[in-house]
Coordinates of C-alpha atoms and ligand atoms in Angstrom, one line a residue:
M1 CA -13.5 -21.5 8.1
A2 CA -10.1 -21.0 6.8
S3 CA -7.6 -19.2 9.0
H4 CA -5.9 -15.8 8.1
E5 CA -2.5 -17.4 7.1
E6 CA -4.3 -19.9 4.9
Q7 CA -6.7 -17.1 3.5
F8 CA -3.5 -15.5 2.5
K9 CA -2.1 -18.2 1.2
K10 CA -5.0 -18.6 -0.9
L11 CA -4.8 -15.2 -2.2
I12 CA -1.4 -15.3 -3.3
A13 CA -2.3 -18.8 -5.3
H14 CA -5.3 -16.9 -6.5
A15 CA -3.6 -13.8 -7.6
K16 CA -0.8 -16.4 -9.6
E17 CA -3.2 -18.1 -11.2
Y18 CA -5.4 -15.6 -12.4
G19 CA -2.4 -13.3 -13.5
F20 CA -2.2 -10.5 -11.1
I21 CA 1.3 -10.9 -9.3
F22 CA 3.8 -13.9 -10.3
P23 CA 7.2 -14.3 -8.6
S24 CA 10.1 -12.4 -10.5
S25 CA 12.4 -14.7 -12.6
E26 CA 10.3 -17.5 -12.0
I27 CA 11.9 -20.2 -14.1
Y28 CA 15.2 -19.7 -12.1
D29 CA 13.1 -20.0 -8.8
G30 CA 12.8 -16.7 -8.2
L31 CA 14.4 -13.4 -6.7
A32 CA 13.4 -13.3 -3.1
A33 CA 10.9 -10.4 -2.6
V34 CA 10.4 -9.1 -6.2
Y35 CA 7.3 -9.7 -8.2
D36 CA 5.8 -9.1 -11.7
Y37 CA 2.3 -7.6 -12.4
G38 CA 0.4 -10.0 -14.8
Q39 CA -2.1 -9.0 -17.4
Y40 CA -4.8 -8.1 -14.9
G41 CA -2.5 -7.0 -11.7
V42 CA -0.6 -4.1 -14.3
E43 CA -4.4 -3.1 -14.7
L44 CA -5.1 -3.0 -11.3
K45 CA -1.7 -0.9 -10.4
N46 CA -2.5 1.5 -13.5
N47 CA -6.1 1.9 -12.2
I48 CA -5.1 2.7 -8.5
R49 CA -2.2 5.1 -9.7
Q50 CA -4.7 6.8 -11.4
Y51 CA -7.1 7.1 -8.9
W52 CA -4.5 8.3 -6.6
W53 CA -3.6 10.9 -9.2
K54 CA -6.7 12.3 -10.1
S55 CA -7.7 12.7 -6.5
M56 CA -4.3 14.2 -6.1
V57 CA -3.3 16.4 -8.9
Q58 CA -6.0 16.9 -11.1
M59 CA -8.8 17.5 -8.1
H60 CA -6.1 20.0 -6.6
E61 CA -5.6 23.3 -8.2
N62 CA -2.4 24.1 -6.0
V63 CA -0.4 20.3 -6.5
V64 CA 1.1 19.5 -9.6
G65 CA 2.9 16.5 -10.8
L66 CA 6.7 15.6 -11.5
D67 CA 8.7 12.3 -12.7
S68 CA 12.1 12.5 -11.7
A69 CA 15.0 10.4 -12.6
I70 CA 15.6 6.9 -10.5
F71 CA 19.3 8.1 -10.6
M72 CA 20.3 11.2 -8.6
H73 CA 23.6 12.9 -7.4
P74 CA 24.9 11.0 -4.7
T75 CA 25.3 13.6 -2.4
I76 CA 21.6 14.0 -2.3
W77 CA 21.4 11.0 0.3
K78 CA 24.1 12.6 2.4
A79 CA 22.1 15.4 2.5
S80 CA 18.5 13.9 3.5
G81 CA 20.7 11.6 6.1
H82 CA 20.0 8.2 4.2
V83 CA 23.8 7.3 4.0
D84 CA 24.1 7.7 7.5
A85 CA 20.9 6.9 8.8
F86 CA 18.6 4.8 6.8
S87 CA 19.3 1.5 8.2
D88 CA 17.7 -1.2 10.1
P89 CA 18.7 -3.0 13.5
L90 CA 19.4 -7.0 12.1
I91 CA 20.2 -9.8 14.4
D92 CA 20.9 -13.3 13.4
N93 CA 20.3 -16.5 14.6
K94 CA 23.6 -18.6 14.5
D95 CA 21.8 -21.6 14.7
S96 CA 19.4 -21.0 11.6
K97 CA 21.5 -18.8 10.1
K98 CA 18.4 -16.3 10.0
R99 CA 18.4 -12.8 9.8
Y100 CA 15.7 -10.6 11.4
R101 CA 14.8 -6.9 11.6
V102 CA 14.6 -6.4 15.7
D103 CA 12.0 -3.9 15.7
V104 CA 9.9 -6.2 13.6
M105 CA 10.4 -9.3 15.4
L106 CA 9.6 -7.1 18.7
E107 CA 6.3 -5.8 17.5
D108 CA 5.5 -9.2 16.2
Y109 CA 6.4 -10.4 19.6
C110 CA 3.7 -7.8 20.7
A111 CA 0.9 -8.5 18.2
K112 CA 1.1 -12.3 19.4
I113 CA 0.2 -10.6 23.0
E114 CA -2.4 -8.8 21.6
D115 CA -4.0 -12.3 20.0
K116 CA -4.2 -13.7 23.4
I117 CA -6.0 -10.7 24.6
N118 CA -8.5 -11.0 21.8
K119 CA -8.7 -14.5 22.7
E120 CA -9.8 -13.3 26.4
V121 CA -12.1 -11.4 24.9
E122 CA -13.7 -13.9 23.0
K123 CA -13.8 -16.5 25.5
A124 CA -15.5 -13.6 27.9
A125 CA -18.0 -12.5 25.5
K126 CA -19.1 -16.0 25.1
R127 CA -19.6 -17.0 28.7
F128 CA -21.2 -13.3 29.6
G129 CA -23.4 -13.9 26.4
D130 CA -25.7 -10.4 26.1
S131 CA -24.7 -9.1 29.1
F132 CA -20.9 -8.7 28.3
D133 CA -19.5 -5.1 28.2
K134 CA -16.5 -5.1 26.3
E135 CA -14.7 -1.5 27.2
Q136 CA -15.4 -2.7 30.9
F137 CA -13.9 -6.0 30.5
V138 CA -10.8 -5.0 28.9
T139 CA -10.3 -2.1 31.0
T140 CA -10.9 -4.1 34.3
N141 CA -9.9 -7.8 33.6
P142 CA -6.3 -8.4 35.4
R143 CA -5.0 -10.9 33.1
V144 CA -5.8 -8.4 30.1
L145 CA -4.3 -5.5 31.9
E146 CA -1.0 -7.4 32.8
Y147 CA -0.9 -8.0 28.9
R148 CA -1.1 -4.3 28.0
Q149 CA 1.4 -3.6 30.4
K150 CA 3.6 -6.4 28.9
I151 CA 2.9 -4.3 25.3
E152 CA 3.6 -1.2 26.1
N153 CA 6.5 -1.8 28.5
T154 CA 7.8 -3.5 25.4
L155 CA 7.6 -1.1 22.9
Q156 CA 8.4 1.9 25.1
R157 CA 11.8 0.5 25.3
M158 CA 12.2 -0.7 22.1
N159 CA 11.7 3.1 21.2
K160 CA 13.8 4.4 23.6
N161 CA 16.7 2.0 22.6
L162 CA 16.5 2.6 19.0
T163 CA 16.2 6.7 19.6
E164 CA 19.4 6.2 21.6
N165 CA 21.0 3.5 19.4
N166 CA 21.3 1.6 22.3
L167 CA 21.8 -1.7 20.6
S168 CA 22.9 -3.7 23.7
D169 CA 20.0 -2.7 25.8
L170 CA 18.2 -4.0 22.6
K171 CA 19.8 -7.4 22.5
T172 CA 19.2 -7.9 26.4
L173 CA 15.1 -6.7 25.7
I174 CA 15.1 -9.8 23.3
E175 CA 16.8 -12.2 25.6
E176 CA 15.0 -11.1 28.5
L177 CA 11.5 -11.5 26.7
E178 CA 12.8 -15.3 25.7
I179 CA 11.9 -14.4 22.1
A180 CA 13.5 -17.7 20.0
C181 CA 14.3 -18.1 16.2
P182 CA 11.1 -19.4 14.7
V183 CA 13.3 -21.9 12.6
S184 CA 15.7 -23.0 14.9
G185 CA 13.5 -22.8 17.9
T186 CA 16.9 -21.3 19.7
R187 CA 17.6 -18.1 21.6
N188 CA 21.0 -18.3 20.2
W189 CA 21.7 -14.8 18.9
T190 CA 24.5 -12.4 17.7
D191 CA 25.1 -8.7 18.4
I192 CA 22.5 -6.2 17.2
R193 CA 24.4 -5.0 14.1
H194 CA 22.6 -1.3 12.0
F195 CA 22.1 -2.3 7.8
N196 CA 22.0 0.0 5.7
L197 CA 19.1 -0.4 3.1
M198 CA 20.2 1.3 0.2
F199 CA 21.3 -0.4 -3.1
S200 CA 24.4 1.2 -4.8
T201 CA 26.0 0.8 -8.1
Q202 CA 28.5 2.5 -10.3
I203 CA 27.5 5.2 -13.1
G204 CA 30.4 6.0 -15.6
S205 CA 32.2 3.7 -17.9
L206 CA 35.5 3.8 -16.6
A207 CA 36.6 2.6 -13.0
E208 CA 38.7 5.2 -12.5
D209 CA 35.9 7.8 -12.7
A210 CA 32.9 5.8 -12.2
N211 CA 30.9 7.0 -9.0
T212 CA 28.9 5.4 -6.6
V213 CA 25.1 6.3 -6.9
Y214 CA 22.4 4.7 -5.1
L215 CA 18.9 3.5 -6.6
R216 CA 16.7 6.0 -4.9
P217 CA 15.1 4.4 -1.5
E218 CA 12.1 7.0 -1.6
T219 CA 10.7 9.3 -4.5
A220 CA 10.6 12.5 -2.2
Q221 CA 13.9 13.8 -2.8
G222 CA 13.4 14.3 -6.5
I223 CA 10.7 16.5 -5.7
F224 CA 12.6 18.3 -2.7
V225 CA 16.0 19.1 -5.3
N226 CA 13.3 20.2 -7.7
F227 CA 11.2 22.5 -5.8
L228 CA 12.4 25.9 -7.1
N229 CA 12.3 24.5 -10.6
V230 CA 8.4 23.5 -10.2
Q231 CA 7.8 26.5 -8.2
K232 CA 9.2 29.0 -10.7
T233 CA 8.0 27.7 -13.8
S234 CA 4.1 27.1 -12.7
R235 CA 3.9 30.2 -10.4
M236 CA 3.0 28.3 -7.7
K237 CA 2.2 30.4 -4.7
I238 CA 2.7 28.4 -1.1
P239 CA 1.0 26.6 0.1
F240 CA 0.9 24.1 -2.7
G241 CA 2.1 20.7 -3.2
I242 CA 4.3 18.1 -5.7
A243 CA 3.0 14.4 -6.6
Q244 CA 5.3 12.1 -8.2
T245 CA 5.1 8.4 -8.6
G246 CA 7.7 5.7 -9.4
K247 CA 9.8 3.2 -8.3
A248 CA 12.3 3.0 -5.0
F249 CA 14.4 0.4 -3.9
R250 CA 15.5 -1.2 -0.6
N251 CA 17.3 -3.6 0.2
E252 CA 15.1 -4.8 3.2
I253 CA 16.2 -7.3 5.6
V254 CA 12.7 -9.3 6.2
A255 CA 11.2 -9.3 3.0
R256 CA 8.0 -11.3 3.2
Q257 CA 4.5 -11.2 3.5
F258 CA 4.4 -11.1 -0.7
V259 CA 4.1 -7.4 -2.3
F260 CA 3.7 -5.9 1.4
R261 CA 7.6 -5.6 1.6
M262 CA 9.8 -5.9 -1.4
R263 CA 12.9 -4.8 -2.6
E264 CA 11.7 -3.0 -5.9
F265 CA 8.5 -1.3 -5.3
E266 CA 6.8 2.0 -6.5
Q267 CA 5.7 4.6 -4.1
M268 CA 3.0 7.6 -4.9
E269 CA 4.0 10.8 -2.8
M270 CA 3.2 14.2 -2.3
Q271 CA 5.4 17.0 -0.7
F272 CA 3.2 19.9 0.4
F273 CA 5.0 23.0 1.1
V274 CA 3.6 25.5 3.7
R275 CA 4.7 28.4 5.7
P276 CA 6.7 27.7 8.8
G277 CA 4.1 27.4 11.6
T278 CA 1.0 26.3 9.7
E279 CA 2.4 22.6 9.4
M280 CA -0.3 21.5 11.9
E281 CA -2.9 22.9 10.4
W282 CA -1.7 21.0 6.7
Y283 CA -0.9 17.8 8.2
E284 CA -4.7 17.7 9.7
Y285 CA -6.0 18.6 6.6
W286 CA -3.7 15.7 4.8
K287 CA -4.4 13.0 7.5
Q288 CA -8.1 13.8 6.9
S289 CA -7.9 13.9 3.3
R290 CA -6.3 10.8 2.7
I291 CA -8.4 8.9 5.2
E292 CA -11.8 9.9 3.0
W293 CA -9.6 8.5 0.0
H294 CA -9.5 5.3 1.2
K295 CA -13.1 5.5 2.6
S296 CA -14.3 6.9 -0.9
L297 CA -13.3 3.8 -2.8
G298 CA -16.2 2.0 -0.4
I299 CA -14.0 -0.1 1.8
P300 CA -15.7 -0.5 5.5
A301 CA -14.3 2.3 7.7
E302 CA -13.3 -0.2 10.2
K303 CA -10.5 -1.5 7.9
F304 CA -8.2 1.4 8.7
R305 CA -7.1 2.8 11.5
F306 CA -4.6 5.6 12.3
H307 CA -1.3 4.7 14.3
D308 CA 0.5 7.8 15.6
H309 CA 4.5 7.6 15.7
E310 CA 6.2 6.5 18.7
K311 CA 9.5 7.2 17.5
L312 CA 9.8 10.1 15.2
A313 CA 12.4 9.9 12.2
H314 CA 15.3 12.2 12.5
Y315 CA 13.3 14.8 10.0
A316 CA 9.8 14.6 11.3
N317 CA 8.0 16.7 14.2
A318 CA 4.6 14.7 13.7
A319 CA 3.9 11.3 11.9
V320 CA 1.0 9.1 11.7
D321 CA 0.1 5.6 9.3
I322 CA -2.7 5.0 7.9
Q323 CA -3.1 1.5 8.9
F324 CA -5.2 -1.1 6.8
E325 CA -6.1 -4.6 8.2
F326 CA -4.3 -6.9 6.1
M327 CA -5.1 -10.9 6.7
F328 CA -1.9 -10.6 8.5
G329 CA -3.4 -7.6 10.8
F330 CA -3.3 -4.1 11.0
R331 CA -0.2 -3.0 9.4
E332 CA 0.8 0.7 7.8
L333 CA 0.0 1.0 4.4
E334 CA 0.5 5.0 3.8
G335 CA 2.1 7.3 6.2
I336 CA 1.8 11.2 6.6
H337 CA 4.7 13.0 7.9
S338 CA 5.4 16.5 9.0
R339 CA 8.9 16.9 7.7
T340 CA 9.5 20.7 8.7
D341 CA 12.1 22.7 6.5
Y342 CA 14.8 19.4 7.6
D343 CA 15.1 18.2 3.8
L344 CA 15.1 21.5 2.2
A345 CA 17.2 23.2 4.7
Q346 CA 19.9 19.9 4.3
H347 CA 19.9 20.7 0.2
Q348 CA 20.6 24.2 0.8
E349 CA 23.8 23.4 2.9
F350 CA 25.0 20.7 1.0
S351 CA 24.4 22.4 -2.4
G352 CA 25.3 25.9 -1.5
K353 CA 22.1 26.8 -3.4
K354 CA 19.5 28.6 -1.7
M355 CA 16.4 26.5 -1.4
Q356 CA 14.0 29.8 -0.4
Y357 CA 10.6 31.1 -1.5
F358 CA 9.9 34.7 -1.5
D359 CA 6.1 35.0 0.0
P360 CA 4.8 38.0 -1.9
D361 CA 2.1 38.2 1.4
L362 CA 4.7 38.2 3.8
N363 CA 7.3 40.3 1.8
E364 CA 9.9 37.7 3.2
S365 CA 12.1 34.9 2.3
Y366 CA 12.0 31.6 3.9
V367 CA 12.9 28.0 3.8
P368 CA 8.9 26.6 3.4
Y369 CA 7.9 23.6 5.8
V370 CA 6.8 20.3 3.9
V371 CA 4.0 18.0 4.9
E372 CA 4.2 14.7 2.9
T373 CA 1.9 12.2 2.4
S374 CA 3.1 8.6 1.3
I375 CA 2.0 5.1 0.1
G376 CA 3.0 2.1 -1.4
L377 CA 1.5 1.6 -4.8
D378 CA 2.2 -2.3 -4.3
R379 CA 0.9 -2.3 -0.8
M380 CA -2.4 -0.4 -1.9
C381 CA -2.8 -3.4 -4.6
L382 CA -2.3 -5.7 -1.4
A383 CA -5.0 -3.9 0.3
M384 CA -7.3 -4.3 -2.5
L385 CA -6.3 -8.0 -3.4
S386 CA -7.1 -8.6 0.1
H387 CA -10.5 -6.7 0.5
A388 CA -11.5 -8.2 -3.1
Y389 CA -11.0 -11.9 -2.4
N390 CA -14.4 -13.4 -1.2
E391 CA -15.4 -17.6 -1.6
E392 CA -18.7 -17.9 -1.7
V393 CA -21.0 -20.5 -1.4
L394 CA -23.6 -20.5 -4.1
E395 CA -27.6 -21.8 -3.5
D396 CA -26.8 -24.8 -5.7
G397 CA -24.1 -25.9 -3.0
S398 CA -21.0 -24.9 -5.2
T399 CA -18.7 -22.1 -4.7
R400 CA -17.5 -19.0 -6.7
V401 CA -14.3 -17.0 -5.9
V402 CA -15.3 -13.6 -6.9
M403 CA -12.6 -10.3 -6.2
K404 CA -15.2 -7.6 -5.4
F405 CA -12.7 -4.7 -6.5
P406 CA -14.1 -1.2 -6.0
P407 CA -15.5 -0.7 -9.8
V408 CA -13.4 2.0 -10.6
L409 CA -10.2 -0.4 -9.8
A410 CA -11.5 -3.3 -11.2
P411 CA -9.1 -4.3 -14.2
Y412 CA -11.7 -5.0 -16.9
K413 CA -15.0 -3.2 -16.6
I414 CA -17.1 -5.1 -18.9
A415 CA -16.9 -8.6 -20.4
I416 CA -19.1 -9.4 -23.7
L417 CA -19.9 -13.0 -24.2
P418 CA -22.1 -14.5 -27.0
L419 CA -24.2 -17.3 -25.4
V420 CA -23.3 -19.6 -28.5
K421 CA -20.9 -19.4 -31.3
K422 CA -23.3 -19.2 -34.2
D423 CA -26.3 -17.2 -35.2
G424 CA -24.3 -14.5 -35.7
M425 CA -24.1 -13.8 -32.1
P426 CA -19.9 -13.7 -32.1
E427 CA -20.2 -10.9 -34.9
K428 CA -23.3 -9.0 -32.8
A429 CA -21.1 -9.3 -29.7
R430 CA -18.0 -7.8 -31.8
E431 CA -20.1 -4.8 -32.7
I432 CA -20.9 -4.3 -29.2
M433 CA -17.3 -4.8 -27.7
S434 CA -16.1 -2.1 -30.5
L435 CA -18.7 0.1 -29.3
L436 CA -17.6 0.1 -25.9
Q437 CA -13.7 -0.4 -26.2
H438 CA -13.3 3.4 -26.2
D439 CA -14.1 4.1 -22.9
F440 CA -13.6 0.7 -21.2
M441 CA -11.5 -1.8 -20.9
C442 CA -13.8 -4.7 -22.6
Q443 CA -12.8 -8.5 -22.5
Y444 CA -14.4 -10.8 -25.1
D445 CA -15.0 -14.4 -24.2
E446 CA -16.7 -17.2 -26.3
K447 CA -15.4 -20.3 -24.9
D448 CA -16.9 -22.9 -22.5
A449 CA -20.6 -22.6 -21.0
I450 CA -21.6 -18.9 -19.9
G451 CA -21.5 -20.3 -16.8
R452 CA -18.1 -21.0 -16.4
R453 CA -17.5 -17.7 -18.5
Y454 CA -19.1 -16.1 -15.2
R455 CA -17.0 -17.5 -13.1
R456 CA -13.7 -16.8 -14.8
Q457 CA -14.9 -13.1 -14.7
D458 CA -15.8 -13.3 -11.3
A459 CA -12.5 -14.7 -10.4
I460 CA -10.9 -11.5 -12.1
G461 CA -13.4 -8.8 -10.9
T462 CA -15.1 -7.8 -13.9
P463 CA -17.9 -5.8 -12.2
F464 CA -20.5 -6.2 -15.5
C465 CA -20.7 -9.0 -18.0
I466 CA -22.8 -9.0 -21.1
T467 CA -24.5 -11.6 -22.8
V468 CA -26.0 -11.8 -26.3
D469 CA -28.3 -14.0 -27.3
T470 CA -31.4 -15.2 -29.3
Q471 CA -33.7 -11.6 -28.3
T472 CA -30.3 -9.8 -29.0
M473 CA -30.4 -10.5 -32.5
E474 CA -34.3 -9.4 -32.5
D475 CA -34.8 -6.5 -30.4
N476 CA -30.9 -5.2 -29.7
T477 CA -31.2 -5.7 -26.1
V478 CA -28.8 -7.8 -24.0
T479 CA -28.7 -9.2 -20.6
I480 CA -26.1 -7.3 -17.9
R481 CA -25.0 -9.2 -15.0
Y482 CA -23.7 -7.7 -11.7
R483 CA -20.5 -9.5 -10.4
D484 CA -21.5 -9.0 -6.6
T485 CA -25.3 -9.7 -6.5
M486 CA -25.1 -12.0 -9.8
Q487 CA -28.4 -10.4 -10.8
Q488 CA -29.4 -10.1 -14.2
E489 CA -31.3 -7.4 -16.4
R490 CA -32.5 -6.9 -19.8
I491 CA -31.3 -3.5 -21.2
A492 CA -30.6 -1.9 -24.8
I493 CA -27.4 -1.9 -26.1
S494 CA -27.4 1.7 -26.5
E495 CA -27.9 1.8 -22.7
I496 CA -24.9 -0.2 -21.5
A497 CA -22.5 2.6 -21.4
N498 CA -24.7 4.6 -19.4
V499 CA -25.4 1.7 -16.8
A500 CA -21.4 1.0 -16.6
R501 CA -20.4 4.7 -16.1
K502 CA -23.4 5.0 -13.3
N503 CA -21.9 2.2 -11.5
L504 CA -18.1 3.2 -12.0
Ligands
LIG601 P1 7.6 0.0 6.9 O1 7.7 0.7 8.7 O2 6.8 -0.6 6.4 O3 9.4 -0.7 6.6 P2 8.4 2.6 6.0 O4 8.0 3.4 7.5 O5 10.2 2.3 6.1 O6 7.6 1.2 6.2 P3 8.0 4.7 4.5 O7 9.3 5.1 4.4 O8 7.1 6.0 5.3 O9 7.8 3.4 5.0 O10 7.5 4.6 2.9 C1 6.3 5.1 2.5 C2 5.4 4.0 1.9 O11 6.0 3.1 1.2 C3 4.9 2.9 3.0 O12 3.6 3.9 3.5 C4 4.4 1.8 2.3 O13 3.3 1.7 1.5 C5 5.6 1.8 1.3 N1 6.4 0.7 1.4 C6 7.8 0.9 2.1 N2 8.7 0.3 2.2 C7 8.1 -1.0 1.1 C8 8.5 -2.0 1.1 N3 9.6 -2.6 0.8 N4 7.6 -2.6 -0.3 C9 6.4 -2.4 -0.7 N5 6.2 -1.0 0.0 C10 6.9 -0.6 0.8

């Protein structure tokens, strides 16, 4: 079996070859960590966005939408803490001149130890056979315990240093662990520095009155500064939420792993405003609600896990990540944060405008507390691409690559294929296409043998292929082929929409 790394390379190649995701500016050799979505990628992305929007806004009476601008008043980013604190600790290797994010480097180091633990478990499982008790093994085996302790000590010391901004001990830690640069292989490191992740530019045409503005690094602040506009015009009562999707920009130091970490990406965020003191209830509610959303797509539950934050951001009193098992291991897909009244209180102070809500039930005014759910749309695309990608060996020994997307997210839902390019079949197929295309993304394809056309649809993840053949011309029935099982059935043309709808 191919290693995870090889699998991931294959997925990236497939995403490019089949028009899901291209490197940006490719003819100019690309632009690091920026990507373009092709004809199938854009459909996948739109479908994920819509699925999120429906579940968050359409299905929640107390959540409404917003689309705020990317440029905002620069003081917003002072108030939010981004100008002073939105930075990552970075270190350079003097020999390779490569730059690394210190926390990522240390987490990778721990992930390698975790791999060693997994190998020990695998070895023991083989040795003991059926009588193997994994729980007992990992809690008693001295080597595993030693590894675990090492991970714990490393993460604890890292988090303490990050919280206290103790960059020199952070460097000592890297030296003590003898971490080497994967490119040069040396341990010749610079000191650790902070690097602000916000992109800035100038607004205004004349140099003298030009003002520095930032490309927003998160969509959340657009929601906070519109909190009262939306609350008053929608007559929302607390608790209620505001949802928004849109681009965010971060000058990431370590930009790799394809669309997992990009410099220009899209977020889907919801800020839920609650009465102070009730935030933990809502935090639990949204934690559950969001994990259910992921599972509702039919992805196996073991692909997800919660990961509590050990180091809380300056604005949070509780935070958890929903991690997904990508091809390179479990990583953050979505964050759920209890942000207290930090943001609204900061904006109240910096703008001098009241950010309070009058609660008619309590007959008093207060600055609401906020629970946030924040998911990266591109990361969700990557999660779906990784989950969907399957290489299957068929009965005749040939292989097929099939993208088993949850049908509701599949870029195209139905392919319509005349068996041959004559005897009125193309015309009939076009007729069927025009019946369905108002309701479903449909693709017409008459080129090549039918087997090859099926493969092409498998490769882009189309759940249903409809084939028009001689019998269709006689009795208005077609064959419907199901992507995952490759089974075929004969159904009436008038039934296609129902069958598709039922499966979607
Ligand atoms: P990380 O620790 O991976 O840098 P983060 O904790 O800074 O992420 P948040 O600020 O909580 O991320 O952002 C919310 C979500 O936005 C993340 O869960 C992720 O899905 C997405 N996201 C953040 N940064 C990026 C990026 N550079 N590229 C793609 N998606 C991103």
